[in-house]
Coordinates of N, CA and C in Angstrom, one line a residue:
M1 N 72.5 -113.9 148.6 CA 71.7 -113.1 149.5 C 71.5 -111.5 149.6
I2 N 70.5 -111.0 149.3 CA 70.6 -109.6 148.8 C 70.1 -108.7 149.8
E3 N 71.1 -107.8 150.8 CA 69.8 -107.4 151.9 C 69.8 -106.2 152.0
S4 N 70.3 -105.1 151.2 CA 70.5 -103.9 151.2 C 70.8 -103.4 149.5
D5 N 70.7 -102.2 149.7 CA 71.0 -101.3 148.5 C 71.6 -101.8 147.7
Q6 N 73.0 -101.3 148.5 CA 74.1 -101.4 148.2 C 74.3 -102.9 147.7
A7 N 74.2 -104.2 148.1 CA 74.4 -105.3 147.9 C 73.8 -105.5 146.0
G8 N 72.3 -104.9 146.2 CA 71.9 -104.8 145.2 C 72.3 -104.0 143.9
M9 N 73.0 -103.2 143.8 CA 73.6 -102.1 143.3 C 74.5 -103.0 142.6
L10 N 75.9 -103.7 143.6 CA 76.8 -104.1 143.4 C 76.5 -105.3 142.1
S11 N 75.2 -106.4 142.8 CA 75.1 -107.3 141.7 C 74.3 -107.0 140.1
A12 N 74.1 -105.9 140.1 CA 73.1 -104.4 139.2 C 74.5 -104.5 138.1
L13 N 75.5 -104.2 138.9 CA 76.7 -103.5 138.2 C 77.4 -104.5 137.8
S14 N 77.7 -105.8 138.6 CA 78.3 -106.9 137.7 C 77.7 -107.2 136.3
Q15 N 76.3 -106.9 136.4 CA 75.7 -107.1 135.1 C 75.7 -106.3 134.0
A16 N 76.1 -104.9 134.3 CA 76.2 -103.8 133.3 C 77.6 -104.0 133.0
Q17 N 78.7 -104.3 133.6 CA 80.0 -105.0 133.0 C 80.0 -105.9 132.4
I18 N 79.3 -107.4 132.6 CA 79.2 -107.9 131.1 C 78.4 -107.6 129.8
A19 N 77.5 -106.4 130.1 CA 76.9 -105.6 128.8 C 78.1 -104.9 128.1
G20 N 78.8 -104.0 129.1 CA 79.9 -103.2 128.3 C 81.1 -104.1 127.5
S21 N 81.4 -104.9 128.3 CA 82.4 -105.8 127.5 C 81.9 -106.4 126.3
Q22 N 80.7 -106.6 126.0 CA 80.3 -107.0 125.0 C 79.6 -105.8 124.1
D23 N 80.1 -104.7 124.1 CA 79.8 -103.4 123.3 C 78.5 -103.0 123.9
E24 N 77.7 -103.4 124.6 CA 76.4 -102.9 124.7 C 76.7 -101.6 125.7
V25 N 75.6 -100.8 125.8 CA 75.5 -100.1 126.2 C 75.5 -100.6 128.2
P26 N 76.3 -100.4 128.9 CA 76.5 -101.2 130.3 C 75.5 -100.9 131.3
V27 N 74.4 -101.1 130.8 CA 73.1 -101.6 131.8 C 73.0 -102.8 132.3
G28 N 72.7 -102.8 133.5 CA 72.9 -104.2 134.3 C 71.2 -104.0 135.4
A29 N 70.3 -105.0 135.7 CA 69.2 -105.0 136.6 C 69.1 -106.4 137.2
V30 N 68.9 -106.5 138.1 CA 68.2 -107.7 138.8 C 67.6 -107.4 139.7
V31 N 66.6 -108.7 139.8 CA 65.3 -108.4 140.5 C 65.5 -109.4 141.9
V32 N 64.8 -109.0 143.2 CA 65.0 -109.6 143.9 C 64.0 -109.6 144.8
H33 N 63.7 -111.2 145.0 CA 62.4 -111.1 145.9 C 63.2 -112.0 147.5
A34 N 62.4 -112.1 148.5 CA 63.1 -112.6 149.6 C 64.5 -112.5 150.0
G35 N 65.1 -111.6 149.7 CA 66.6 -111.3 149.6 C 67.2 -112.5 148.5
R36 N 66.5 -112.8 147.8 CA 67.1 -114.0 146.7 C 67.1 -112.9 145.4
V37 N 68.3 -113.0 144.6 CA 68.0 -112.6 142.9 C 67.8 -113.8 142.2
V38 N 66.5 -113.3 141.9 CA 65.3 -114.5 141.1 C 65.1 -114.0 139.4
G39 N 65.7 -113.0 138.9 CA 66.2 -112.3 137.8 C 67.4 -111.8 137.4
V40 N 68.2 -112.1 136.7 CA 69.1 -110.8 136.0 C 69.0 -110.5 134.6
G41 N 69.8 -109.5 134.1 CA 69.7 -109.2 133.0 C 70.6 -107.4 132.6
Y42 N 71.1 -108.0 131.3 CA 71.8 -106.6 130.7 C 72.0 -106.4 129.7
N43 N 71.7 -105.3 129.0 CA 71.7 -104.9 127.7 C 71.8 -105.7 126.9
Q44 N 70.8 -106.1 125.6 CA 71.5 -107.3 124.9 C 71.1 -106.9 123.5
R45 N 70.7 -105.5 123.5 CA 70.2 -105.0 122.3 C 70.9 -104.9 121.0
E46 N 72.4 -104.9 120.9 CA 73.1 -104.7 119.6 C 73.1 -106.3 119.6
Q47 N 73.4 -107.4 120.4 CA 74.1 -108.3 119.8 C 72.7 -109.0 119.4
T48 N 71.6 -109.1 119.8 CA 70.3 -109.7 119.6 C 69.4 -108.6 118.5
K49 N 70.0 -107.5 118.0 CA 68.9 -107.0 117.8 C 67.6 -106.6 117.8
N50 N 67.4 -106.6 118.9 CA 66.2 -106.3 119.8 C 65.8 -105.4 120.4
P51 N 65.1 -104.1 120.2 CA 64.9 -103.0 120.4 C 64.6 -103.1 121.8
V52 N 63.7 -104.2 122.5 CA 63.2 -103.9 123.8 C 64.1 -105.3 124.7
A53 N 65.5 -105.2 124.3 CA 66.6 -105.9 125.1 C 67.4 -105.6 126.0
H54 N 66.8 -104.7 126.5 CA 67.0 -103.7 127.9 C 67.0 -104.7 129.0
A55 N 68.0 -103.9 129.9 CA 68.5 -104.7 131.1 C 67.2 -105.5 131.7
E56 N 66.5 -104.1 132.6 CA 65.3 -104.5 133.4 C 64.3 -105.4 132.9
V57 N 64.1 -105.1 131.7 CA 62.8 -106.1 130.9 C 63.4 -107.7 131.0
L58 N 64.4 -107.8 130.6 CA 65.2 -109.4 130.9 C 65.3 -109.7 132.0
A59 N 65.6 -108.7 132.9 CA 65.5 -109.0 134.4 C 64.1 -109.7 135.0
I60 N 63.1 -108.6 134.5 CA 61.7 -109.0 134.8 C 61.3 -110.3 134.3
Q61 N 61.9 -110.5 133.0 CA 61.2 -112.1 132.4 C 61.4 -112.9 132.9
Q62 N 62.9 -113.1 133.6 CA 63.8 -114.5 133.7 C 63.2 -114.2 135.6
A63 N 62.4 -113.4 136.2 CA 62.3 -113.2 137.4 C 61.3 -113.8 137.5
S64 N 60.2 -113.8 136.1 CA 58.7 -113.9 136.0 C 58.7 -115.8 136.0
R65 N 59.7 -115.9 135.3 CA 60.1 -117.6 134.7 C 60.1 -118.2 135.8
F66 N 61.4 -117.7 136.6 CA 61.6 -118.5 138.3 C 60.9 -118.9 139.3
L67 N 60.1 -117.1 139.2 CA 58.8 -117.6 140.3 C 57.7 -117.9 139.5
S68 N 57.2 -118.5 138.5 CA 56.2 -119.0 137.7 C 55.1 -118.1 137.9
S69 N 55.2 -116.5 137.6 CA 54.0 -115.4 138.0 C 54.9 -114.8 137.0
W70 N 54.1 -113.6 136.5 CA 54.2 -112.6 136.1 C 54.2 -111.6 137.3
R71 N 53.2 -111.3 137.9 CA 53.0 -110.5 139.4 C 54.4 -110.8 140.2
L72 N 55.1 -109.7 140.0 CA 56.3 -109.6 140.8 C 55.8 -108.8 142.0
V73 N 54.8 -109.2 142.8 CA 54.2 -108.2 144.0 C 55.7 -107.6 145.0
D74 N 56.1 -108.8 145.2 CA 56.9 -108.3 146.6 C 58.3 -108.3 146.4
C75 N 58.6 -108.1 144.6 CA 59.7 -108.0 144.4 C 60.4 -106.4 144.4
T76 N 62.2 -106.0 144.6 CA 63.1 -105.1 144.0 C 63.3 -105.0 142.8
L77 N 63.6 -104.3 142.1 CA 64.3 -104.3 140.8 C 65.2 -103.4 141.3
Y78 N 66.7 -104.0 141.1 CA 67.8 -103.2 141.0 C 68.8 -102.7 139.6
S79 N 68.7 -101.4 139.4 CA 69.3 -101.1 137.9 C 70.1 -99.9 137.9
T80 N 71.5 -100.3 137.2 CA 72.2 -98.9 137.0 C 72.4 -98.3 136.1
L81 N 70.8 -98.1 135.6 CA 70.6 -96.3 135.2 C 69.1 -96.4 135.4
E82 N 68.6 -95.2 135.3 CA 67.2 -94.5 136.0 C 66.4 -95.6 134.7
P83 N 65.5 -95.7 135.1 CA 64.5 -96.9 133.8 C 64.2 -96.1 132.4
C84 N 64.0 -96.3 131.5 CA 63.5 -95.7 130.1 C 61.8 -95.6 130.4
P85 N 61.5 -94.3 130.1 CA 59.8 -95.0 130.0 C 59.4 -96.5 129.7
M86 N 59.7 -97.2 128.7 CA 59.3 -98.6 129.0 C 60.0 -99.6 129.8
C87 N 60.8 -99.4 130.0 CA 61.1 -100.0 131.3 C 60.3 -99.7 132.5
L88 N 60.3 -98.7 132.6 CA 59.5 -98.5 134.0 C 57.5 -98.8 134.1
A89 N 57.4 -98.9 132.5 CA 56.0 -99.3 132.2 C 56.2 -100.4 132.7
A90 N 57.0 -101.5 131.9 CA 57.2 -103.4 132.0 C 57.6 -103.4 133.7
C91 N 58.0 -102.4 134.6 CA 57.8 -102.7 136.1 C 56.7 -102.5 136.7
Q92 N 56.2 -101.2 136.3 CA 54.4 -100.7 136.5 C 53.4 -102.1 136.4
Q93 N 53.5 -103.1 134.9 CA 52.7 -104.0 134.3 C 52.8 -105.3 134.7
A94 N 54.1 -105.7 135.5 CA 55.0 -106.8 136.4 C 54.2 -106.7 137.2
R95 N 54.1 -105.6 138.2 CA 53.7 -105.2 139.4 C 54.9 -105.0 140.4
V96 N 55.9 -104.7 139.9 CA 57.2 -104.7 140.8 C 56.8 -103.9 142.0
Q97 N 57.4 -103.9 143.1 CA 56.5 -103.4 144.2 C 58.0 -102.2 144.2
E98 N 59.3 -102.2 144.2 CA 60.3 -101.2 144.1 C 61.1 -101.3 143.2
V99 N 61.4 -100.0 142.9 CA 62.2 -99.9 141.8 C 63.7 -98.8 142.1
V100 N 65.0 -99.6 142.1 CA 65.6 -98.7 142.7 C 67.4 -98.3 141.7
F101 N 67.4 -97.2 141.3 CA 68.8 -97.0 140.3 C 69.7 -96.3 140.9
G102 N 70.9 -96.4 140.2 CA 72.3 -96.0 141.0 C 72.5 -94.8 140.0
A103 N 71.9 -94.5 138.8 CA 72.6 -93.3 138.1 C 71.7 -92.5 137.2
L104 N 71.3 -91.6 137.5 CA 70.3 -90.7 136.5 C 70.3 -90.4 135.1
D105 N 69.7 -90.5 134.5 CA 69.6 -90.6 133.0 C 69.0 -89.3 132.3
P106 N 69.3 -88.2 132.3 CA 68.5 -87.0 132.4 C 68.4 -86.9 130.4
K107 N 68.7 -87.6 130.2 CA 68.3 -87.4 128.4 C 67.0 -88.0 128.4
G108 N 67.0 -89.7 128.8 CA 66.2 -90.6 128.7 C 65.6 -91.4 129.9
G109 N 66.0 -91.1 130.9 CA 65.6 -91.3 132.4 C 63.6 -91.3 132.3
A110 N 63.1 -91.9 132.8 CA 61.6 -91.2 132.9 C 61.3 -91.1 134.0
L111 N 61.9 -91.2 134.7 CA 61.2 -90.2 136.4 C 61.8 -88.8 136.1
S112 N 63.3 -88.8 135.5 CA 64.1 -87.4 134.9 C 63.1 -86.5 133.7
L113 N 62.3 -87.2 132.8 CA 61.7 -86.8 131.6 C 60.1 -86.3 132.5
G114 N 60.0 -86.7 133.7 CA 59.1 -86.3 134.3 C 57.5 -87.2 134.3
Y115 N 58.0 -88.2 133.5 CA 56.3 -89.8 133.5 C 56.3 -89.9 135.3
R116 N 55.5 -90.2 135.7 CA 54.7 -90.2 136.9 C 54.0 -91.7 136.9
L117 N 54.4 -92.6 136.2 CA 53.4 -93.6 135.8 C 53.0 -94.4 137.5
N118 N 54.1 -94.3 138.2 CA 53.9 -94.7 139.5 C 53.1 -93.9 140.0
E119 N 52.8 -93.1 139.8 CA 51.9 -92.0 141.2 C 50.7 -91.9 140.8
D120 N 50.1 -92.4 139.0 CA 48.8 -92.3 138.7 C 48.2 -93.2 138.8
L121 N 46.6 -92.4 139.5 CA 45.7 -93.1 140.1 C 44.8 -93.9 139.2
R122 N 44.8 -93.9 138.0 CA 44.5 -94.9 136.9 C 44.9 -95.8 137.1
T123 N 46.3 -96.5 137.4 CA 47.3 -97.5 136.9 C 46.8 -98.5 137.9
H124 N 46.7 -99.5 137.9 CA 46.2 -100.7 139.0 C 47.6 -100.6 139.8
H125 N 48.2 -100.6 139.3 CA 49.3 -101.1 140.4 C 50.7 -99.4 140.8
R126 N 50.8 -98.9 141.8 CA 51.8 -98.3 142.1 C 52.7 -98.5 142.7
F127 N 53.8 -98.0 142.2 CA 55.2 -98.6 143.2 C 56.6 -97.4 143.6
L128 N 57.2 -97.9 144.2 CA 58.3 -96.9 144.7 C 59.3 -97.1 143.7
A129 N 60.0 -95.6 143.3 CA 61.1 -95.9 142.5 C 61.8 -94.9 143.3
R130 N 63.0 -95.0 143.1 CA 64.2 -94.4 143.8 C 65.3 -93.9 143.6
Y131 N 66.3 -93.2 143.4 CA 67.6 -93.0 143.6 C 68.3 -93.6 144.6
Y132 N 69.0 -94.0 144.1 CA 70.5 -94.9 145.3 C 71.6 -94.4 144.5
E133 N 72.2 -93.3 144.9 CA 73.2 -92.7 144.0 C 74.7 -93.5 144.4
T134 N 75.0 -94.2 143.1 CA 75.9 -95.3 143.1 C 77.0 -95.1 142.1
P135 N 78.4 -93.7 142.6 CA 79.3 -93.5 141.5 C 79.9 -94.6 140.4
A136 N 80.1 -95.5 141.1 CA 80.3 -96.9 139.9 C 79.4 -96.9 138.7
C137 N 78.0 -96.3 138.9 CA 77.2 -97.1 137.8 C 77.1 -95.6 137.2
S138 N 77.4 -94.4 137.5 CA 77.5 -93.2 136.3 C 79.0 -93.2 135.7
Q139 N 79.9 -93.6 136.4 CA 81.2 -93.9 136.1 C 81.3 -95.0 134.7
I140 N 80.4 -96.5 135.3 CA 81.1 -97.0 133.8 C 80.8 -96.4 132.6
L141 N 79.2 -95.8 132.8 CA 78.5 -95.2 131.6 C 79.2 -94.3 131.1
K142 N 80.0 -93.2 131.8 CA 81.2 -92.3 131.4 C 82.0 -92.7 130.7
E143 N 82.8 -94.1 131.3 CA 84.1 -94.9 130.3 C 83.5 -95.3 129.2
F144 N 82.1 -96.0 129.2 CA 81.5 -96.5 127.6 C 81.5 -95.3 126.6
F145 N 80.8 -94.1 127.1 CA 80.5 -93.4 125.8 C 81.9 -92.3 125.6
E146 N 82.5 -92.5 126.5 CA 83.8 -91.7 126.2 C 84.7 -92.4 124.8
K147 N 84.9 -93.8 125.2 CA 86.1 -94.6 124.8 C 84.7 -94.4 122.8
K148 N 83.4 -94.4 123.2 CA 82.7 -94.5 121.9 C 83.0 -93.2 121.0
R149 N 82.8 -92.1 122.1 CA 83.1 -90.8 120.9 C 84.8 -91.1 120.8
N150 N 85.4 -91.5 121.4 CA 87.1 -91.4 120.9 C 87.3 -92.6 119.7
S151 N 87.1 -93.3 119.7 CA 86.9 -94.4 118.7 C 86.4 -94.1 116.9
K152 N 85.2 -92.8 117.0 CA 84.9 -92.2 115.7 C 85.8 -91.9 115.0

């Protein structure tokens, strides 16, 4: 059972560790409905050669299959990294209720870049997106990119 942001972030972090072990950017995501994890995902862009195989999108797809509904209205998505514009749009389209992320992405994060999709009155669904600072999420990314830079 996922009953707190901390538990949600720990679950997403375990997915990020899987991604990192496969030489993917270590980002993980989980979708929670009524305290239960209904979807999980980790970055798989390199191994699948699929540019949209982001952790958040994969978790949303799995949750949709599990719940037999593309609408994830009563769900929270936990991600280790601030969603990019594509992932934020996927959350909006899937009608995710809340997005919680553990590390900021000033170079590519949708909210850091100024996207306010969730506040736009023209959209059919608005959701809450919030930063729940989780140092372990920032640390796993820092270590991954340092390792990449040092191996060149």
